């Protein structure tokens, strides 16, 4: 730390030092935009009164600014610096009081502080301002509007607050307030925090179960309100076209059920960062940022026990560096990577951040003894490696080497960097550092020993840089272009994962991609597998064997069962069912063809050794919420495309249950040719149906030729007698029902079987028709 001022260069510097040393803990310290003025807003602590005092730097002469008040007089709720359009770079100070009175002050050299005008911010005389902020030349505040009844129960009037906005114009003729704009009415109490483009509405208390679970973000340029919950991200957004749409309860009408599932907000301290996001510190010491689009990102975890209620935590951003003071310790954290840049134990009991004028690499702190400057090195320094990416390289290398290590000792990033045994991550980190910095500033090239590897990796590095650029475009793109960017991004991500190891982490990531971007993931899958129809209308795939292995990879059951994670084959089948259901049987058939050419039948090493592919596809079909006739047809197609005997018989029974007799016969004729055993099972199944009803009578002339050669007339009659329907009455020779099987219907089949030569006759006929009889004596072995 370097002291830059002992406070003697301020007017009434001795008094400023005395106020800081009294231990009264100023509630708020703020410097003017030009850094020449310092304002202290003190708490109320007897016997002193609450007050605001301004101190001028370099002992500028002129009238001082000091205001105090005594309860129950209205308190001061806001100190706001507003830009003045009269003179470039000039500003005015607005003091906003609890009852809405606003004093606009201006400092003139050699004259001092002058009161320009006093205005009434609120329209109602009974309104009470609870929070105020400034955005550009406008004031945004939250005011309480008490109920009209003097004895009204305040607990029943919880939604008695209103968020308003009003322009404050400073001109040569004086100060003028614009018309009041209602942002939100009938709402709970909110603390308003403004960034240059947005206004964050943070719940002021956790008294209401539902309203304390989310934040609101107001976009003035779009007249839009966004609902976001840190535990879930973006929830809902609504454009406020009229005052009726600004009603808080109507805004939440469609999201109450969803919001009730979330945990309450855990906010200890919140402030706006220089990038426009909302910095939030939880009571557990976790620091995160809520972006204007509603997404939340974790940055850093402060050390130590949970933060005490009311304990001071100072936060301020300087470019990409987040500075935080907690319990006398200064933390400097890179917001982009979450890496701790510096940690310094301060000797001061109480410090406040001040704006550093013209110094980007230093932080100014106000303490009881003066103003101190703390310099730090930015992570963009070319002498240091790229923190986030290099750490990812070493962490991935740790996991890679740990899986292949025979040692039981834990491998850490520190050991990997210092050991010198594994050179691959060190070389890769050096190449990445060179490639990522060469666009920003001239950097030294990698060592000559790395040059060959660098040329080999050049295409991969270009792909990585284009992917990072695409991610940045997705973040910054308008809503109309996000879909096209997401499609390209998902395609690159799916392609990248299919070229890497399909471990549990990558599979979980793919599940989230397919769930979040189903259409883009479907198109990416088609592209990676090169799926298309040929001239005959058949589905073909030109994927490489490596990609097929990733598709067929089936993790262990204990890995899949956690968090509902589905294997890649099931993800692709679900996409087929959603976007192209007619292609699913053909895809399963293509996959089986690859399996049969790569692994032996029922090999335990291949995917078919565990669960057949058609059963995995049927499992996806069974998970659909609603079952329809199209699903029955899909089930049939999946069973038949497998060509497995059990699956064919299952499909045959399904067709019989659906009473589609024409298709029953067609399936029997087609699949009886696959094997004699399957032919016998099919024929016996259909013969049993013939014995029970007369639905198949029109197709008997097509069924009898399917009779296997090994079935005799007695076998056929035995099967028929076993499946004849049982009647409650005594059998009679001539039934009037007309649904019984007659000998006349079986006669063509029995004649066919009797007239057909038996297997033994064929064996003997071959011997009798031989040209030489008896057969020659076989040669003897001596």
XYZ file of C-alpha atoms in Angstrom:
782
model
C 0.000 0.000 0.000
C 1.187 3.495 -0.844
C -0.220 6.562 0.911
C -1.257 9.272 -1.529
C -2.954 11.660 0.929
C -2.944 12.228 4.679
C -6.232 14.227 4.348
C -4.484 17.577 4.940
C -5.093 18.513 1.300
C -8.846 18.574 1.996
C -10.671 21.572 3.352
C -11.345 21.005 7.033
C -9.079 17.960 6.759
C -8.580 17.789 10.530
C -12.342 17.479 10.997
C -12.542 14.782 8.308
C -9.881 12.808 10.159
C -11.720 13.340 13.432
C -15.006 12.063 11.967
C -13.279 8.962 10.622
C -11.565 8.276 13.958
C -14.681 8.609 16.112
C -15.677 5.045 15.331
C -19.152 6.106 14.258
C -18.697 4.152 11.039
C -19.972 6.358 8.189
C -22.817 4.573 6.466
C -21.850 5.835 3.085
C -18.731 7.408 1.546
C -18.841 8.741 -1.991
C -16.485 10.776 -4.161
C -17.519 13.154 -6.922
C -16.990 12.214 -10.593
C -13.911 14.485 -10.800
C -12.473 13.122 -7.550
C -12.218 16.596 -5.979
C -15.002 16.191 -3.410
C -15.688 13.650 -0.712
C -19.123 13.185 0.879
C -19.756 11.413 4.173
C -23.217 10.274 5.193
C -23.199 9.405 8.894
C -25.493 7.158 10.859
C -27.589 8.375 13.722
C -25.798 7.729 17.007
C -26.489 9.813 20.095
C -25.525 12.414 21.071
C -24.594 13.339 17.477
C -27.212 13.835 14.791
C -27.248 12.072 11.392
C -25.734 14.342 8.779
C -24.083 14.607 5.384
C -20.851 16.586 5.051
C -18.891 17.495 1.921
C -15.092 18.036 1.872
C -13.225 19.704 -0.983
C -9.780 18.602 -2.092
C -6.811 20.969 -2.503
C -8.452 23.303 0.024
C -10.731 24.911 -2.531
C -12.263 27.976 -0.919
C -15.982 28.550 -0.813
C -19.154 27.764 1.070
C -19.334 24.329 2.687
C -22.111 21.797 2.397
C -23.376 20.283 5.616
C -26.892 19.092 6.359
C -28.204 17.357 9.473
C -31.611 16.277 10.649
C -33.213 15.004 13.811
C -35.832 12.265 13.940
C -38.753 12.245 13.406
C -37.725 14.618 10.628
C -37.484 12.904 7.190
C -34.098 11.235 6.677
C -31.774 11.469 3.712
C -32.085 8.360 1.503
C -29.880 9.175 -1.494
C -26.712 11.007 -2.596
C -26.681 11.096 -6.392
C -24.276 12.733 -8.838
C -25.958 13.653 -12.135
C -24.306 14.860 -15.320
C -25.138 18.409 -16.321
C -25.577 19.015 -20.070
C -24.868 22.752 -19.685
C -21.106 22.369 -19.369
C -19.270 19.325 -20.690
C -17.972 17.223 -17.813
C -19.878 19.155 -15.169
C -22.183 17.566 -12.633
C -24.729 18.365 -9.979
C -25.464 16.719 -6.631
C -28.996 15.589 -5.788
C -29.976 15.033 -2.154
C -33.160 12.975 -1.992
C -35.064 12.984 1.284
C -37.447 10.404 2.607
C -40.596 12.486 1.994
C -39.608 13.044 -1.666
C -38.060 16.493 -1.405
C -35.031 16.719 -3.689
C -32.326 19.380 -3.338
C -30.089 19.988 -6.358
C -26.664 21.452 -5.464
C -23.858 22.735 -7.644
C -20.270 23.576 -6.730
C -18.717 26.725 -8.167
C -15.013 27.453 -7.720
C -14.326 30.381 -5.336
C -18.010 30.466 -4.451
C -18.580 27.028 -3.028
C -21.732 24.960 -2.808
C -24.922 26.566 -4.098
C -28.481 25.280 -3.897
C -29.883 25.396 -7.419
C -33.438 24.315 -6.681
C -35.674 22.290 -4.389
C -38.139 19.938 -6.067
C -40.854 17.495 -5.053
C -40.032 14.072 -6.467
C -43.223 12.243 -5.424
C -46.713 13.185 -6.550
C -48.499 12.082 -3.393
C -48.057 14.011 -0.159
C -48.111 10.794 1.922
C -45.544 8.930 -0.194
C -42.262 7.860 1.432
C -39.089 7.146 -0.591
C -37.291 4.001 0.608
C -34.633 3.617 -2.121
C -33.347 5.765 -4.977
C -30.724 5.565 -7.726
C -29.771 7.482 -10.871
C -29.485 6.242 -14.447
C -28.063 8.842 -16.768
C -30.153 11.971 -16.254
C -33.096 10.115 -14.698
C -33.998 9.219 -11.133
C -35.462 5.807 -10.298
C -36.922 5.238 -6.860
C -39.129 2.927 -4.817
C -41.744 4.698 -2.715
C -44.233 3.526 -0.122
C -47.844 4.549 -0.625
C -49.643 4.017 2.704
C -53.308 2.944 2.606
C -55.941 5.627 2.893
C -57.471 4.229 6.088
C -55.814 5.626 9.181
C -56.161 2.369 11.095
C -55.511 -0.027 8.222
C -53.557 -3.158 9.055
C -50.133 -2.688 7.434
C -49.540 -6.460 7.238
C -52.562 -6.733 4.937
C -51.192 -3.960 2.731
C -47.894 -5.678 1.954
C -47.973 -4.694 -1.708
C -48.186 -0.962 -1.047
C -44.959 0.065 -2.817
C -44.421 1.553 -6.230
C -41.313 1.851 -8.439
C -41.188 5.107 -10.419
C -38.841 6.906 -12.804
C -38.527 10.587 -13.625
C -36.121 12.649 -15.723
C -34.213 15.453 -13.970
C -33.141 18.086 -16.505
C -30.508 20.664 -15.570
C -30.430 23.649 -17.932
C -29.474 27.294 -18.013
C -32.938 28.258 -16.802
C -32.722 25.981 -13.782
C -33.736 22.431 -12.888
C -36.922 20.773 -14.080
C -38.471 17.392 -13.388
C -40.096 15.397 -16.169
C -43.325 13.440 -15.937
C -43.533 10.473 -13.591
C -43.316 7.051 -15.234
C -44.706 4.079 -13.281
C -42.425 1.074 -13.676
C -44.185 -1.200 -11.194
C -47.077 -0.698 -8.779
C -48.761 -2.772 -6.076
C -45.377 -4.341 -5.348
C -43.384 -5.253 -2.212
C -40.465 -3.105 -1.095
C -37.460 -3.129 -3.426
C -33.947 -1.722 -3.312
C -33.191 -0.139 -6.687
C -29.654 -0.336 -8.126
C -28.845 1.210 -11.506
C -26.274 0.304 -14.152
C -25.808 2.456 -17.270
C -28.420 0.479 -19.233
C -30.528 -1.409 -16.667
C -32.044 -1.143 -13.200
C -31.974 -4.080 -10.764
C -34.810 -4.474 -8.241
C -33.625 -6.443 -5.197
C -36.169 -7.488 -2.512
C -35.567 -5.372 0.586
C -36.690 -8.063 3.041
C -37.438 -11.786 3.148
C -40.811 -11.309 4.809
C -42.844 -12.750 1.921
C -42.226 -16.317 0.869
C -42.768 -15.930 -2.875
C -41.462 -12.414 -3.567
C -38.150 -13.072 -1.793
C -37.178 -15.806 -4.272
C -36.423 -13.733 -7.377
C -34.995 -10.472 -8.723
C -36.477 -8.051 -11.238
C -34.490 -6.322 -13.984
C -35.965 -3.281 -15.740
C -34.765 -2.462 -19.268
C -35.821 1.190 -19.818
C -34.943 1.249 -23.525
C -37.268 -1.708 -24.225
C -39.815 -0.918 -21.463
C -39.347 -4.530 -20.382
C -39.238 -6.288 -17.010
C -37.334 -9.561 -16.561
C -37.910 -12.041 -13.723
C -34.841 -14.044 -12.742
C -33.984 -16.376 -9.887
C -30.310 -17.044 -9.091
C -31.041 -20.742 -8.634
C -32.764 -21.062 -12.039
C -31.626 -18.149 -14.220
C -33.995 -16.376 -16.609
C -37.677 -17.140 -15.908
C -39.929 -14.682 -17.714
C -39.810 -11.349 -19.521
C -42.669 -8.977 -20.278
C -42.922 -5.731 -22.262
C -44.872 -3.069 -20.346
C -47.068 -1.426 -22.964
C -49.548 0.163 -20.571
C -49.933 1.023 -16.908
C -52.225 -1.974 -16.336
C -49.397 -4.308 -17.347
C -47.159 -2.724 -14.687
C -49.157 -4.364 -11.909
C -46.865 -6.590 -9.860
C -49.441 -9.318 -9.311
C -50.319 -9.530 -13.015
C -46.613 -9.748 -13.841
C -46.261 -12.860 -11.664
C -49.548 -14.437 -12.680
C -48.033 -17.022 -14.998
C -44.973 -17.826 -12.886
C -46.267 -18.277 -9.335
C -46.238 -22.069 -9.492
C -42.690 -22.149 -10.819
C -41.406 -19.572 -8.323
C -42.839 -21.477 -5.368
C -40.351 -24.291 -6.038
C -37.279 -22.064 -5.650
C -35.283 -21.393 -2.510
C -35.386 -17.855 -1.024
C -32.682 -15.407 -2.060
C -29.531 -15.473 0.039
C -28.171 -11.922 -0.252
C -25.896 -10.305 2.293
C -24.563 -7.458 0.122
C -25.296 -6.351 -3.428
C -23.868 -3.667 -5.699
C -23.572 -2.899 -9.415
C -20.321 -3.723 -11.223
C -18.629 -1.541 -13.820
C -19.670 -4.029 -16.524
C -23.371 -3.512 -15.733
C -24.054 -6.719 -13.792
C -25.277 -7.100 -10.222
C -22.654 -8.373 -7.781
C -24.202 -10.456 -5.000
C -22.519 -11.747 -1.828
C -24.408 -14.495 0.015
C -24.366 -15.040 3.764
C -22.092 -18.050 3.128
C -19.463 -15.827 1.478
C -20.164 -16.815 -2.131
C -19.689 -13.990 -4.666
C -21.640 -14.192 -7.939
C -22.799 -11.836 -10.670
C -26.293 -11.562 -12.184
C -26.092 -10.388 -15.787
C -28.723 -8.038 -17.293
C -30.191 -10.953 -19.287
C -31.004 -12.799 -16.049
C -28.216 -15.381 -16.058
C -26.069 -15.866 -12.973
C -22.387 -16.815 -12.811
C -20.387 -17.789 -9.742
C -17.115 -15.863 -9.330
C -15.421 -16.583 -6.026
C -15.875 -17.895 -2.480
C -14.630 -15.723 0.370
C -12.690 -17.513 3.070
C -13.835 -17.950 6.642
C -17.086 -18.649 8.427
C -20.524 -17.456 7.244
C -20.900 -13.678 7.208
C -22.543 -12.068 10.208
C -25.822 -10.242 9.660
C -25.016 -6.567 9.183
C -21.270 -7.194 8.963
C -19.711 -4.811 6.415
C -18.525 -6.172 3.075
C -17.066 -3.637 0.642
C -17.315 -4.425 -3.101
C -16.095 -2.493 -6.140
C -14.958 -3.379 -9.644
C -11.979 -1.895 -11.458
C -12.227 -3.087 -15.053
C -12.221 -6.889 -14.919
C -10.888 -6.934 -11.340
C -13.276 -7.329 -8.423
C -12.033 -5.821 -5.148
C -13.571 -7.026 -1.904
C -12.754 -6.081 1.688
C -13.940 -8.398 4.445
C -12.711 -8.446 8.058
C -9.590 -6.419 7.245
C -8.566 -8.563 4.246
C -8.453 -7.221 0.676
C -9.287 -9.751 -2.074
C -8.597 -9.015 -5.746
C -10.359 -11.476 -8.050
C -10.451 -11.741 -11.833
C -14.166 -11.611 -12.708
C -13.743 -13.547 -15.947
C -12.003 -16.626 -14.531
C -12.741 -16.402 -10.796
C -8.997 -16.598 -10.061
C -7.634 -14.902 -6.943
C -5.127 -12.316 -8.220
C -4.004 -10.822 -4.903
C -4.801 -11.176 -1.213
C -3.605 -8.511 1.226
C -4.118 -8.242 4.979
C -4.851 -4.591 5.827
C -3.804 -2.888 9.028
C -6.763 -0.471 8.887
C -9.904 -1.297 10.806
C -12.265 0.386 8.383
C -11.741 1.217 4.699
C -13.888 2.552 1.855
C -13.275 2.269 -1.884
C -12.794 5.461 -3.904
C -12.783 5.901 -7.670
C -9.233 5.839 -9.095
C -8.953 8.777 -11.468
C -7.006 7.778 -14.580
C -5.298 4.789 -12.913
C -6.557 1.464 -14.219
C -4.085 -0.732 -12.357
C -4.566 0.658 -8.874
C -7.238 0.854 -6.185
C -7.736 3.789 -3.843
C -8.822 3.149 -0.263
C -9.998 5.705 2.294
C -9.062 4.950 5.900
C -8.855 6.861 9.186
C -5.289 7.948 8.455
C -5.598 8.950 4.805
C -6.038 7.735 1.241
C -3.945 4.792 0.087
C -3.301 3.335 -3.350
C -2.824 -0.368 -3.983
C -1.266 -1.392 -7.323
C -1.837 -4.811 -8.859
C -0.836 -6.723 -11.991
C -3.591 -7.448 -14.449
C -4.016 -11.026 -15.700
C -3.694 -9.776 -19.288
C 0.031 -9.268 -18.646
C 1.863 -11.269 -21.315
C 4.436 -12.441 -18.778
C 1.758 -14.552 -17.115
C -0.128 -17.475 -18.674
C -3.791 -17.353 -19.569
C -5.286 -18.205 -16.146
C -8.607 -19.826 -16.979
C -7.598 -21.872 -20.001
C -4.227 -22.983 -18.625
C -5.850 -24.120 -15.386
C -8.358 -26.123 -17.424
C -5.494 -27.793 -19.322
C -3.752 -28.869 -16.118
C -6.984 -30.007 -14.454
C -7.873 -32.139 -17.465
C -4.331 -33.539 -17.510
C -4.702 -34.468 -13.827
C -7.855 -36.452 -14.545
C -6.249 -38.111 -17.578
C -3.071 -39.214 -15.812
C -4.911 -40.188 -12.625
C -7.121 -42.646 -14.526
C -4.061 -44.319 -16.056
C -1.876 -44.245 -12.952
C -1.151 -47.337 -10.841
C -0.256 -45.197 -7.850
C -2.804 -44.496 -5.110
C -1.433 -40.993 -4.395
C -3.549 -38.027 -5.473
C -2.193 -36.080 -8.449
C -2.742 -32.307 -8.144
C -2.206 -29.354 -10.469
C 0.688 -28.112 -8.321
C 2.468 -31.473 -8.551
C 1.900 -31.552 -12.283
C 3.433 -28.100 -12.763
C 6.441 -28.667 -10.494
C 7.159 -32.353 -11.081
C 8.497 -32.083 -14.609
C 7.489 -35.685 -15.353
C 4.593 -34.865 -17.671
C 5.600 -32.380 -20.354
C 2.472 -32.533 -22.515
C 0.313 -30.119 -20.448
C 3.254 -27.727 -20.042
C 3.838 -27.641 -23.802
C 0.128 -27.240 -24.540
C -0.157 -24.384 -22.040
C 2.768 -22.593 -23.698
C 1.231 -23.017 -27.175
C -2.155 -21.767 -26.029
C -0.574 -18.769 -24.328
C 1.264 -17.842 -27.516
C -1.779 -18.345 -29.773
C -4.241 -16.465 -27.581
C -2.014 -13.438 -27.057
C -0.670 -12.927 -30.557
C -3.830 -11.004 -31.572
C -3.699 -8.762 -28.521
C -0.035 -7.815 -28.413
C 3.236 -9.034 -29.928
C 4.361 -12.094 -28.006
C 7.392 -14.281 -28.185
C 6.919 -17.373 -30.269
C 7.038 -20.807 -28.665
C 10.286 -22.658 -28.393
C 11.685 -24.300 -31.494
C 10.905 -27.729 -30.051
C 7.226 -26.771 -29.994
C 7.097 -25.418 -33.526
C 6.217 -28.768 -35.138
C 3.478 -29.433 -32.598
C 2.153 -25.898 -33.100
C 1.854 -26.445 -36.858
C 0.059 -29.746 -36.224
C -2.394 -28.074 -33.851
C -2.999 -24.984 -35.960
C -6.371 -26.177 -37.293
C -7.507 -27.212 -33.815
C -6.489 -23.825 -32.435
C -8.394 -22.058 -35.192
C -11.465 -24.150 -34.368
C -11.113 -23.289 -30.697
C -10.765 -19.557 -31.391
C -13.765 -19.591 -33.736
C -15.760 -21.446 -31.076
C -14.865 -18.845 -28.437
C -15.776 -16.076 -30.873
C -19.099 -17.782 -31.565
C -19.830 -18.034 -27.831
C -19.157 -14.317 -27.485
C -21.551 -13.640 -30.394
C -24.275 -15.684 -28.672
C -23.916 -13.612 -25.509
C -24.025 -10.266 -27.324
C -26.442 -11.094 -30.162
C -30.037 -9.804 -30.273
C -32.833 -12.305 -29.738
C -33.573 -12.558 -33.463
C -30.069 -13.907 -34.177
C -29.571 -16.108 -31.115
C -31.236 -19.157 -32.702
C -28.890 -19.224 -35.700
C -25.842 -18.792 -33.462
C -27.055 -21.530 -31.099
C -27.522 -23.922 -34.009
C -23.922 -23.440 -35.123
C -22.614 -23.566 -31.560
C -24.450 -26.786 -30.717
C -23.239 -28.414 -33.928
C -19.629 -27.613 -33.043
C -20.068 -28.809 -29.450
C -21.702 -32.114 -30.467
C -19.003 -32.700 -33.081
C -16.282 -31.941 -30.524
C -17.670 -34.360 -27.939
C -18.086 -37.157 -30.492
C -14.369 -36.851 -31.208
C -13.364 -37.089 -27.530
C -13.739 -39.732 -24.815
C -17.368 -40.394 -23.949
C -16.943 -40.230 -20.177
C -19.589 -39.416 -17.584
C -18.962 -35.643 -17.713
C -19.232 -35.427 -21.500
C -22.371 -37.570 -21.462
C -23.987 -35.331 -18.833
C -23.055 -32.289 -20.942
C -24.634 -33.869 -24.035
C -27.817 -34.554 -22.068
C -28.051 -30.884 -21.120
C -27.390 -29.797 -24.736
C -30.133 -32.078 -26.109
C -32.527 -30.886 -23.401
C -31.815 -27.156 -23.863
C -31.481 -27.040 -27.683
C -33.401 -30.070 -29.035
C -33.790 -28.857 -32.618
C -30.199 -27.664 -32.942
C -28.935 -30.913 -31.377
C -31.024 -32.925 -33.866
C -29.532 -31.058 -36.829
C -26.036 -31.440 -35.355
C -26.576 -35.200 -34.994
C -27.688 -35.514 -38.620
C -24.611 -33.601 -39.699
C -22.169 -35.647 -37.575
C -23.627 -39.005 -38.673
C -24.067 -37.738 -42.273
C -27.609 -39.090 -42.416
C -29.486 -38.714 -45.702
C -31.800 -40.599 -48.058
C -30.451 -42.115 -51.249
C -32.235 -42.265 -54.600
C -34.273 -45.291 -53.518
C -35.557 -43.493 -50.420
C -33.413 -45.574 -48.048
C -31.592 -43.996 -45.133
C -27.800 -44.086 -45.376
C -25.117 -42.925 -42.939
C -21.504 -42.179 -43.749
C -20.214 -41.745 -40.203
C -16.722 -42.987 -39.345
C -16.256 -46.102 -37.164
C -15.021 -43.901 -34.309
C -18.276 -41.925 -34.315
C -20.331 -45.138 -34.395
C -18.468 -46.413 -31.339
C -19.334 -43.213 -29.461
C -22.997 -43.599 -30.470
C -23.110 -47.196 -29.278
C -21.235 -46.506 -26.052
C -23.385 -47.659 -23.145
C -22.129 -46.565 -19.695
C -22.502 -48.646 -16.580
C -25.951 -48.712 -15.025
C -24.790 -46.940 -11.880
C -23.539 -44.025 -14.018
C -26.684 -43.789 -16.136
C -29.068 -44.010 -13.219
C -27.776 -40.862 -11.572
C -29.602 -37.631 -12.421
C -31.623 -39.311 -15.177
C -28.673 -39.309 -17.572
C -29.422 -41.101 -20.866
C -26.798 -42.747 -23.161
C -26.085 -41.112 -26.508
C -27.947 -43.801 -28.502
C -31.097 -43.107 -26.477
C -30.664 -39.336 -26.954
C -30.460 -39.785 -30.724
C -33.499 -42.110 -30.754
C -35.498 -39.522 -28.795
C -34.521 -36.877 -31.384
C -35.679 -39.183 -34.199
C -39.018 -39.704 -32.456
C -39.483 -35.966 -32.072
C -38.339 -34.652 -35.448
C -38.199 -37.594 -37.906
C -40.006 -40.670 -36.504
C -40.151 -42.466 -39.874
C -36.355 -42.689 -39.915
C -35.978 -44.358 -36.501
C -36.380 -48.028 -37.641
C -33.940 -47.429 -40.493
C -31.465 -45.839 -38.073
C -31.693 -48.837 -35.732
C -31.167 -51.142 -38.706
C -28.118 -49.155 -39.848
C -26.688 -49.305 -36.352
C -27.204 -53.090 -36.220
C -25.398 -53.445 -39.532
C -22.405 -51.635 -38.096
C -22.530 -53.796 -34.955
C -22.654 -57.032 -36.964
C -19.639 -55.957 -39.015
C -17.612 -54.848 -35.973
C -18.453 -57.399 -33.256
C -19.362 -61.066 -33.343
C -22.967 -61.996 -32.641
C -23.866 -61.609 -28.922
C -20.283 -60.692 -28.041
C -20.122 -59.364 -24.504
C -17.621 -56.710 -25.585
C -20.011 -55.180 -28.094
C -23.206 -53.243 -27.391
C -25.389 -56.190 -28.415
C -23.892 -58.257 -25.594
C -25.777 -56.182 -23.015
C -29.158 -54.956 -24.276
C -30.206 -55.353 -27.948
C -30.455 -52.082 -29.822
C -34.115 -52.552 -30.704
C -34.949 -52.940 -27.003
C -33.056 -49.716 -26.209
C -35.052 -47.929 -28.910
C -38.285 -49.435 -27.562
C -37.347 -48.147 -24.116
C -37.193 -44.610 -25.518
C -40.582 -45.101 -27.170
C -42.093 -46.354 -23.897
C -41.048 -43.155 -22.093
C -43.379 -41.010 -24.193
C -46.097 -39.315 -22.181
C -48.986 -40.187 -24.504
C -49.436 -43.467 -26.395
C -51.081 -43.405 -29.820
C -51.727 -45.688 -32.783
C -48.595 -44.328 -34.415
C -46.607 -45.624 -31.443
C -47.994 -49.145 -32.033
C -46.875 -48.904 -35.638
C -43.440 -47.664 -34.536
C -43.131 -50.550 -32.079
C -43.898 -53.010 -34.886
C -41.307 -51.456 -37.178
C -38.621 -51.555 -34.476
C -39.358 -55.198 -33.662
C -39.296 -56.285 -37.294
C -36.228 -54.291 -38.298
C -34.154 -56.195 -35.720
C -34.871 -59.559 -37.497
C -34.314 -61.359 -34.199
C -36.572 -64.427 -33.709
C -37.957 -63.240 -30.370
C -38.622 -59.753 -31.737
C -40.362 -61.142 -34.862
C -42.600 -63.372 -32.745
C -43.372 -60.418 -30.441
C -44.342 -58.343 -33.487
C -46.505 -61.207 -34.767
C -48.375 -61.421 -31.456
C -48.833 -57.621 -31.487
C -50.353 -57.785 -34.973
C -52.664 -60.609 -33.852
C -53.737 -58.513 -30.847
C -54.456 -55.593 -33.201
C -56.292 -58.014 -35.555
C -54.372 -56.880 -38.625
C -54.633 -60.260 -40.354
C -53.356 -59.159 -43.746
C -50.094 -57.958 -42.174
C -49.934 -61.100 -40.019
C -49.773 -63.226 -43.151
C -47.281 -60.907 -44.864
C -44.934 -60.980 -41.865
C -45.223 -64.765 -41.665
C -44.364 -65.196 -45.366
C -41.395 -62.794 -45.149
C -39.713 -63.973 -41.957
C -40.366 -67.724 -42.248
C -37.512 -67.806 -44.729
C -34.932 -66.639 -42.154
C -34.545 -69.942 -40.294
C -36.350 -73.331 -39.977
C -36.783 -72.855 -36.241
C -38.446 -69.450 -36.669
C -40.571 -70.910 -39.486
C -41.840 -73.638 -37.137
C -42.645 -71.138 -34.339
C -44.534 -68.864 -36.737
C -46.562 -71.696 -38.246
C -47.546 -73.188 -34.880
C -48.606 -69.717 -33.660
C -50.804 -69.171 -36.710
C -52.199 -72.733 -36.585
C -53.290 -72.062 -33.004
C -55.095 -68.929 -34.189
C -56.816 -70.924 -36.961
C -58.083 -73.379 -34.354
C -59.614 -70.589 -32.238
C -61.425 -68.370 -34.769
C -62.218 -67.943 -38.446
C -60.445 -64.612 -39.115
C -57.603 -66.285 -41.011
C -59.796 -68.455 -43.244
C -59.392 -66.160 -46.310
C -55.601 -66.601 -46.065
C -55.388 -70.408 -45.541
C -54.120 -71.033 -49.072
C -51.135 -68.777 -48.205
C -50.563 -70.238 -44.747
C -50.463 -73.980 -45.598
C -47.316 -73.672 -47.802
C -45.485 -72.379 -44.718
C -45.849 -75.737 -42.936
C -42.386 -77.027 -41.952
C -41.222 -80.325 -43.412
C -40.666 -81.945 -40.011
C -44.331 -81.509 -38.931
C -46.430 -84.657 -39.377
C -50.223 -84.998 -39.563
C -50.346 -86.130 -35.943
C -48.340 -83.066 -34.861
C -50.789 -80.791 -36.644
C -53.854 -82.467 -35.129
C -52.309 -82.361 -31.640
C -51.671 -78.606 -31.947
C -55.227 -78.006 -33.181
C -56.811 -79.997 -30.368
C -54.738 -78.126 -27.746
C -55.983 -74.726 -28.936
C -59.639 -75.433 -29.707
C -61.920 -73.066 -27.746
C -63.623 -74.656 -24.726
C -67.434 -74.690 -24.805
C -69.759 -74.888 -21.773
C -72.284 -77.051 -23.662
C -71.943 -80.669 -24.843
C -70.351 -80.872 -28.293
C -72.681 -81.675 -31.164
C -71.827 -82.851 -34.681
C -73.332 -79.835 -36.400
C -72.964 -76.496 -34.561
C -75.067 -73.471 -35.435
C -72.428 -70.958 -34.380
C -70.304 -71.389 -37.461
C -67.010 -70.411 -35.830
C -65.660 -73.893 -35.175
C -62.832 -75.473 -37.123
C -63.953 -78.191 -39.518
C -62.094 -81.076 -41.102
C -62.797 -79.531 -44.479
C -60.681 -76.518 -43.652
C -57.781 -78.714 -42.512
C -58.095 -81.191 -45.409
C -55.768 -79.307 -47.846
C -53.092 -79.072 -45.170
C -53.371 -82.726 -44.148
C -53.298 -83.891 -47.772
C -50.201 -81.762 -48.341
C -48.465 -83.302 -45.359
C -49.469 -86.912 -46.148
C -48.509 -86.703 -49.804
C -45.174 -85.064 -48.993
C -42.314 -87.610 -48.772
C -40.912 -87.962 -45.305
C -37.324 -87.126 -44.392
C -36.413 -90.830 -43.996
C -37.832 -91.679 -47.448
C -35.636 -88.994 -48.999
C -32.566 -90.444 -47.257
C -33.256 -93.981 -48.532
C -34.210 -92.799 -52.010
C -30.772 -91.283 -52.427
C -29.223 -94.656 -51.675
C -31.569 -96.639 -53.950
C -30.972 -94.303 -56.889
C -27.192 -94.780 -56.685
C -25.498 -96.071 -59.867
C -23.584 -98.785 -58.001
C -25.327 -101.243 -55.684
C -24.159 -102.345 -53.250
C -21.903 -99.391 -52.509
C -18.153 -99.940 -52.814
C -16.171 -100.964 -49.762
C -14.507 -97.972 -48.106
C -10.678 -98.024 -48.080
C -9.090 -99.513 -44.998
C -6.525 -97.669 -42.916
C -3.448 -99.770 -42.115
